[in-house]
mmCIF file of C-alpha atoms in Angstrom:
data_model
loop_
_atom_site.group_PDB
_atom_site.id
_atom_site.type_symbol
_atom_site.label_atom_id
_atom_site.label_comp_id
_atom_site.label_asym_id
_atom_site.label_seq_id
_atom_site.Cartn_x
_atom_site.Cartn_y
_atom_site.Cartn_z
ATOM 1 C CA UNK S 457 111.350 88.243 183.570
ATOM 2 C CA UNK S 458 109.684 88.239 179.938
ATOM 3 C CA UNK S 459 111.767 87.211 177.274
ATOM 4 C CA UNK S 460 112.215 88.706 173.694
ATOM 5 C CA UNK S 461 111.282 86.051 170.878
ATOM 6 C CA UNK S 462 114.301 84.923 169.208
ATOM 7 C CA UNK S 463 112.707 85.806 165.853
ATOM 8 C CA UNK S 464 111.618 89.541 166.589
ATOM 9 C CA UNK S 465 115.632 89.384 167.688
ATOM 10 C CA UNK S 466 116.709 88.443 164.759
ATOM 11 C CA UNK S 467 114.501 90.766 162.907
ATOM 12 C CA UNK S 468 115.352 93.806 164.846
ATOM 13 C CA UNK S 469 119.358 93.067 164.217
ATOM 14 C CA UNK S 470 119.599 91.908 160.939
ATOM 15 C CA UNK S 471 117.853 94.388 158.536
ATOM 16 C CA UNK S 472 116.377 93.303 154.849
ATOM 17 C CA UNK S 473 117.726 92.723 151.636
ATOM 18 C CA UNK S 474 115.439 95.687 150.595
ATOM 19 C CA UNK S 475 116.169 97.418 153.334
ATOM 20 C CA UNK S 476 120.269 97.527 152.931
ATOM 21 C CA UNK S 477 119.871 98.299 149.358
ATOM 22 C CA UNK S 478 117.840 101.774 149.930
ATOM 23 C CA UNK S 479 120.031 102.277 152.353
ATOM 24 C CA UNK S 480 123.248 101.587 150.300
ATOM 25 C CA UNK S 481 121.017 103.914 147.726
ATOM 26 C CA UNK S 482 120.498 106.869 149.764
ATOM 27 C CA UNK S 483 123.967 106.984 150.945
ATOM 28 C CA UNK S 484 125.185 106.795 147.508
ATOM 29 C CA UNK S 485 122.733 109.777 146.585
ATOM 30 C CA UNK S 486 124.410 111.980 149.902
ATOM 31 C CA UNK S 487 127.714 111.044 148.558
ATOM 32 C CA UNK S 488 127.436 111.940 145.309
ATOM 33 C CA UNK S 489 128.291 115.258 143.719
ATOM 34 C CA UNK S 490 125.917 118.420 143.702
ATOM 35 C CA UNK S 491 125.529 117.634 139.665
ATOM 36 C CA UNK S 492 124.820 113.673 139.831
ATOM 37 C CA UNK S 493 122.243 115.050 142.585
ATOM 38 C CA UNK S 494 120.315 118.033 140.598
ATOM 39 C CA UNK S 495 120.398 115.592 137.267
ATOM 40 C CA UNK S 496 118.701 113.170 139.861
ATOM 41 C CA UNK S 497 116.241 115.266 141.371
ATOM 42 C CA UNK S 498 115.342 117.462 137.961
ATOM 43 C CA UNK S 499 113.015 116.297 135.827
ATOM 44 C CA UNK S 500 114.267 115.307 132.340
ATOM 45 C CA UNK S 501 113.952 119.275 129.779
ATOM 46 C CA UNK S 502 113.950 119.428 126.336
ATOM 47 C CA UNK S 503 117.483 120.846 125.351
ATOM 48 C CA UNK S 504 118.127 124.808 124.442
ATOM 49 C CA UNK S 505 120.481 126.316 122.134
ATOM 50 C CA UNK S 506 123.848 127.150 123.778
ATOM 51 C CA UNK S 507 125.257 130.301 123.875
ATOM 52 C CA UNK S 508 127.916 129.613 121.314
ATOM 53 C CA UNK S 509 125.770 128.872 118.712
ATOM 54 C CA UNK S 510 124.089 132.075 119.099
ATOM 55 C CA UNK S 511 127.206 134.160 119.570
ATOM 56 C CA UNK S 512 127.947 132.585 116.004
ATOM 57 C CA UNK S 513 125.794 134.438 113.970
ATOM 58 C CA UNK S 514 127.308 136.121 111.232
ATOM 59 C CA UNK S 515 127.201 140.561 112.145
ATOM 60 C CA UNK S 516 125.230 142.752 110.034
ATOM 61 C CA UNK S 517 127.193 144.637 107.609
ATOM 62 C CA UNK S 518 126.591 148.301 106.879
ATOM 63 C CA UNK S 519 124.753 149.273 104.161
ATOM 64 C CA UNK S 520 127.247 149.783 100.637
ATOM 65 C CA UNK S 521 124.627 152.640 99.366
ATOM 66 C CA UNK S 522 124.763 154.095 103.141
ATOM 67 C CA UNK S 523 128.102 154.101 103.044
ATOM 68 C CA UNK S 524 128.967 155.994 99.773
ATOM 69 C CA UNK S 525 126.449 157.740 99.471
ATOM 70 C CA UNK S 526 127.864 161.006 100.446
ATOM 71 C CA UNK S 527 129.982 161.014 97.030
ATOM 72 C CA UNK S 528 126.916 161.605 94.743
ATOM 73 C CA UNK S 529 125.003 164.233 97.339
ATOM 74 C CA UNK S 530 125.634 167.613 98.178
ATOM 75 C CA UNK S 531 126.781 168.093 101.988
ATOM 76 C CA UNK S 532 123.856 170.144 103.077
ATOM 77 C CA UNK S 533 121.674 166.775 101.765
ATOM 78 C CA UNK S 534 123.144 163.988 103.948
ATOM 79 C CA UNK S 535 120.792 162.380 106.241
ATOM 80 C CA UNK S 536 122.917 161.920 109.981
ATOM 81 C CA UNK S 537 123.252 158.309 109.554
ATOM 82 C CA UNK S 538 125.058 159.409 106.087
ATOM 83 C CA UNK S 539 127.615 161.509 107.627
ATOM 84 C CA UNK S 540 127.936 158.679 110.492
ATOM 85 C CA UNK S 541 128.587 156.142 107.740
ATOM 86 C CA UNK S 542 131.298 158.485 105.719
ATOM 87 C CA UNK S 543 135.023 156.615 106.718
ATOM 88 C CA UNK S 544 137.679 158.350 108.879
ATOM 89 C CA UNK S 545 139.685 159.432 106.444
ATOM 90 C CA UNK S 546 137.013 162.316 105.724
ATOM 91 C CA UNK S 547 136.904 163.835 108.712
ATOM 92 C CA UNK S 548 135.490 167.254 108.223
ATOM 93 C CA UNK S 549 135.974 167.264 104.354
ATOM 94 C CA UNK S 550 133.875 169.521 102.355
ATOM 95 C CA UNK S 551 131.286 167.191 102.760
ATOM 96 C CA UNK S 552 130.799 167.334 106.397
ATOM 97 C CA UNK S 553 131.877 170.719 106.623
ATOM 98 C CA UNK S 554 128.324 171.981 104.345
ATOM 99 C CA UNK S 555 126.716 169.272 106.106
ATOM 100 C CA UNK S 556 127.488 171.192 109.995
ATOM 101 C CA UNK S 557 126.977 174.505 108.243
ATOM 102 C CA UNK S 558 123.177 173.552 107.121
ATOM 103 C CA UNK S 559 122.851 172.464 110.252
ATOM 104 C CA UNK S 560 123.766 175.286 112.272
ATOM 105 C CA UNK S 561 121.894 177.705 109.793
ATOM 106 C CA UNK S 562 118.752 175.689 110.639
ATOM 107 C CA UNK S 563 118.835 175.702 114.317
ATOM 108 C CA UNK S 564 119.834 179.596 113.819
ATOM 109 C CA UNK S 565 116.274 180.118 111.978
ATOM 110 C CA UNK S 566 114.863 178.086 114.456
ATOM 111 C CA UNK S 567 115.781 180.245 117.418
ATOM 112 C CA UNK S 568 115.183 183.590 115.586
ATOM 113 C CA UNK S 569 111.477 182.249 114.424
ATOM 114 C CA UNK S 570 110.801 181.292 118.109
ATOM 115 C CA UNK S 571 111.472 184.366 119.136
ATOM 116 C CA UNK S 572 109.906 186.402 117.284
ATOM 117 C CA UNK S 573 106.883 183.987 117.717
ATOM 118 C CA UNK S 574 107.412 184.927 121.707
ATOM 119 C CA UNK S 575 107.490 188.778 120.779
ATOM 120 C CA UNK S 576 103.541 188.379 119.043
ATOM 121 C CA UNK S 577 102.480 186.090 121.880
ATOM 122 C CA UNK S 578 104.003 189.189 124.589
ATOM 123 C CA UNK S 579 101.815 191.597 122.338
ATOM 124 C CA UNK S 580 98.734 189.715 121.940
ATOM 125 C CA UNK S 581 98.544 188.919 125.485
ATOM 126 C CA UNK S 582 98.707 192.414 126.783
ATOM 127 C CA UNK S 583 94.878 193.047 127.610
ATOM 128 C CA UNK S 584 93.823 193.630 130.902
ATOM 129 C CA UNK S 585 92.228 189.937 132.171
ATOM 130 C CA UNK S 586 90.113 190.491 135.032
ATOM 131 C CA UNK S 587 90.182 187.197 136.657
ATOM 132 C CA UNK S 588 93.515 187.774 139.062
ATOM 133 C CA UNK S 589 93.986 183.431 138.643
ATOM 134 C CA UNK S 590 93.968 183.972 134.676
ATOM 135 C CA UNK S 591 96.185 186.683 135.143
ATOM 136 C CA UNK S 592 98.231 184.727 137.343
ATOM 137 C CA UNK S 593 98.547 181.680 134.724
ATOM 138 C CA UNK S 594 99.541 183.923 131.907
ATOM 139 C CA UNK S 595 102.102 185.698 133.774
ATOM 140 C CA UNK S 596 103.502 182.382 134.762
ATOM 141 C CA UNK S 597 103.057 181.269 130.906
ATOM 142 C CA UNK S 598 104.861 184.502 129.488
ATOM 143 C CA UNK S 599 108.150 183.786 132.534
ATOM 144 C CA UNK S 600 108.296 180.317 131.210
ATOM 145 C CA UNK S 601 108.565 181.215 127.535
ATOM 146 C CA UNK S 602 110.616 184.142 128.425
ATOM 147 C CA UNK S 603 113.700 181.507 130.095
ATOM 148 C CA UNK S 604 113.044 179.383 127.211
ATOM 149 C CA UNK S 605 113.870 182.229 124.699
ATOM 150 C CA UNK S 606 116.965 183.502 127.537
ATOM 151 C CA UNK S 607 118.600 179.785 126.994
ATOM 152 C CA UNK S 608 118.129 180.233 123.018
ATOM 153 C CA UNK S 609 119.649 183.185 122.781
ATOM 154 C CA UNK S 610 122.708 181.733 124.587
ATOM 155 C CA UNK S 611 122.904 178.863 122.334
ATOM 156 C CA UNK S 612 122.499 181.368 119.112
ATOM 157 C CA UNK S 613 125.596 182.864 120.703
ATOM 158 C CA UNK S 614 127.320 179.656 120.465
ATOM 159 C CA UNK S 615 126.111 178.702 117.049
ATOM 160 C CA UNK S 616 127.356 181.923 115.348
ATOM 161 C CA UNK S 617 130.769 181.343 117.014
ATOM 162 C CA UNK S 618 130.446 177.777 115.207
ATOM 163 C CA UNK S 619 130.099 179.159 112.492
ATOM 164 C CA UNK S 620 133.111 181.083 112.634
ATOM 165 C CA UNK S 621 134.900 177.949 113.371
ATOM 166 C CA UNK S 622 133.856 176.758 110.466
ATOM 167 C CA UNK S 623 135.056 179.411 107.914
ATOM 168 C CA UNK S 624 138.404 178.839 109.720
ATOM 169 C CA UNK S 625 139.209 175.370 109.907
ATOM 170 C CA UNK S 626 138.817 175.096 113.301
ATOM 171 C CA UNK S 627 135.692 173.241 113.751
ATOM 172 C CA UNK S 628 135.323 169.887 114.706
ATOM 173 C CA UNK S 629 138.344 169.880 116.825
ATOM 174 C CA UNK S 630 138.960 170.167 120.404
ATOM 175 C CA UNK S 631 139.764 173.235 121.871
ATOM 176 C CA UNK S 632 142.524 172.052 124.631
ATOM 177 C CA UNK S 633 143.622 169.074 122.585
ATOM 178 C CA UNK S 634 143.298 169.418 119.050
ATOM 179 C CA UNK S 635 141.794 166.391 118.471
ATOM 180 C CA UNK S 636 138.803 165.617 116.558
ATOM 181 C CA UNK S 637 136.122 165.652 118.586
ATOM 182 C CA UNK S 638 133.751 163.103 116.890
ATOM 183 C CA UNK S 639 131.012 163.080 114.258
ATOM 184 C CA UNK S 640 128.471 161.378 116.578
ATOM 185 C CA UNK S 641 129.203 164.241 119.658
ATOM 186 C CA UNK S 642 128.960 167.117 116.979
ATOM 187 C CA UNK S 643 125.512 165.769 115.433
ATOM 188 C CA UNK S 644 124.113 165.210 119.061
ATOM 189 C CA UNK S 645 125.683 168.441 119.766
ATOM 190 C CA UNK S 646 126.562 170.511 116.809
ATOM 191 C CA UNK S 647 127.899 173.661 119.176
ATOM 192 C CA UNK S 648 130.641 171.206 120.961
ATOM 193 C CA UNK S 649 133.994 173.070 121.330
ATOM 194 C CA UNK S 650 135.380 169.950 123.331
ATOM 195 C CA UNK S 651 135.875 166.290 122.977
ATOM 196 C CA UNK S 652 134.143 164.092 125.151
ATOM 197 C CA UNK S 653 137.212 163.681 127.326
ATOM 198 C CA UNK S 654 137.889 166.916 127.929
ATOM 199 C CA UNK S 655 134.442 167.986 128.567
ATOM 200 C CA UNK S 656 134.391 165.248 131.384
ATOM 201 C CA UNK S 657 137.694 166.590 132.756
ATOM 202 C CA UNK S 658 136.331 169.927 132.830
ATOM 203 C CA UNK S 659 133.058 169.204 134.428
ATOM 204 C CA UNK S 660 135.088 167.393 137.332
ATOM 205 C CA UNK S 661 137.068 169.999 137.783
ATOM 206 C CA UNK S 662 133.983 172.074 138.356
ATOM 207 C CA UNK S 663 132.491 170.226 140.684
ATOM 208 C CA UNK S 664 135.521 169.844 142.633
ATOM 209 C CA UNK S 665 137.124 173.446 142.564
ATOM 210 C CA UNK S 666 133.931 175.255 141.407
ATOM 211 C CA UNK S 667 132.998 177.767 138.640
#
C-alpha cells in the first residue's frame, strides 16, 4: 500500500497565507451589501450634477410689456399670447370682448371667400373632359371641396350665433354651468359654447347613451 508524503499532506490540509486571505476577501465581497459591491465592481465616473441643483433654477418670469400691453392697444390688435397674458380679473372685458369679435369676423370672411372661391372653381370646371380618368379625378376633386365647404358652412352657423353671444353678454361662459369657459379653449376654439368639463361630460354621455 503506497503512502501519501507527509508534506503533500500537510499541503493539501493546511491552505496558504495567500490563499486564506482571498478567501477571507471574496467572502467579504459576497457578504457585503449590493452598494459596497457595484462601487467595487464600477469603475471610478466623473461626478454629474444632481437633480436638486437643477430643479433650483430660478423660473422664467412673464414678460412686464406682454403682460400690460393690452392697456395701450385696441382689442381687435392683441396678438393671442396678449390676451393669454391679460390677468383674471379681466375676463371678457371690453378688451377681450373686440378681441373675440375680430376674430370671429375674420374666420366669417374666411369661410364666405372660400366659398365663393369653390363656386368659380364649380364653373370653370364645367367643360366636357374626354378622358373618363380626368373626369373621374375632377369629380372626386369637386366632392372633396364640396364637404369641405358643407363643414364651413356649419361652423359659419356657429360663428354668427357667437356673435350673438357676444352682443349679449353671454359669451365666454358655459352654457350648463355658467362658468367661464377659458381664454386658452376660446382662442383654440373661438365657437366653444362649453367649458372643457362639460364638453367631456357630454361627449361621454354620447358615447355611452348615444346621439
Amino acid at each position: 500500500m503506497s503512502k501519501t508524503p507527509a508534506s503533500k499532506t500537510a499541503a493539501t490540509k493546511t491552505p496558504s497565507k495567500a490563499s486564506k486571505a482571498a478567501a477571507e476577501d471574496k467572502s467579504a465581497v459576497a457578504d457585503a451589501p449590493d452598494s459596497t459591491v457595484s462601487l467595487l465592481d464600477s469603475p471610478v465616473r466623473p461626478s454629474t450634477p444632481t437633480s436638486t441643483n437643477q430643479n433650483s433654477r430660478p423660473a422664467v418670469k412673464a414678460d412686464p410689456k406682454l403682460s400690460s400691453a393690452w392697456k395701450t392697444k385696441a382689442g381687435a390688435e392683441l396678438s393671442d399670447a396678449e390676451v393669454l397674458a391679460m390677468p383674471d380679473t379681466e375676463y371678457m372685458n371690453d378688451k377681450q370682448v373686440d378681441f373675440f369679435r375680430a376674430k370671429l369676423t375674420q374666420l366669417k370672411e374666411d369661410i364666405l371667400s372660400n366659398a365663393g372661391e369653390t363656386t368659380e372653381h364649380l364653373r370653370e370646371d364645367t367643360s366636357i373632359v374626354p378622358d373618363p380618368a380626368d373626369r373621374a379625378t375632377i369629380e372626386e376633386e369637386h366632392a372633396l371641396e364640396l364637404r369641405t365647404r358643407d363643414r364651413e358652412r356649419k361652423l359659419l352657423k356657429k360663428i354668427m350665433q357667437s356673435l350673438t353671444r357676444l352682443d349679449s353678454g353671454e359669451y365666454g361662459y358655459c352654457d350648463e354651468t355658467g362658468e367661464p369657459i377659458g381664454l386658452g379653449r376660446l382662442i383654440a376654439r373661438p365657437t366653444a359654447t362649453l367649458s372643457l368639463e362639460a364638453q367631456q361630460r357630454r361627449e361621454l354621455k354620447q358615447k355611452m347613451f348615444g346621439d
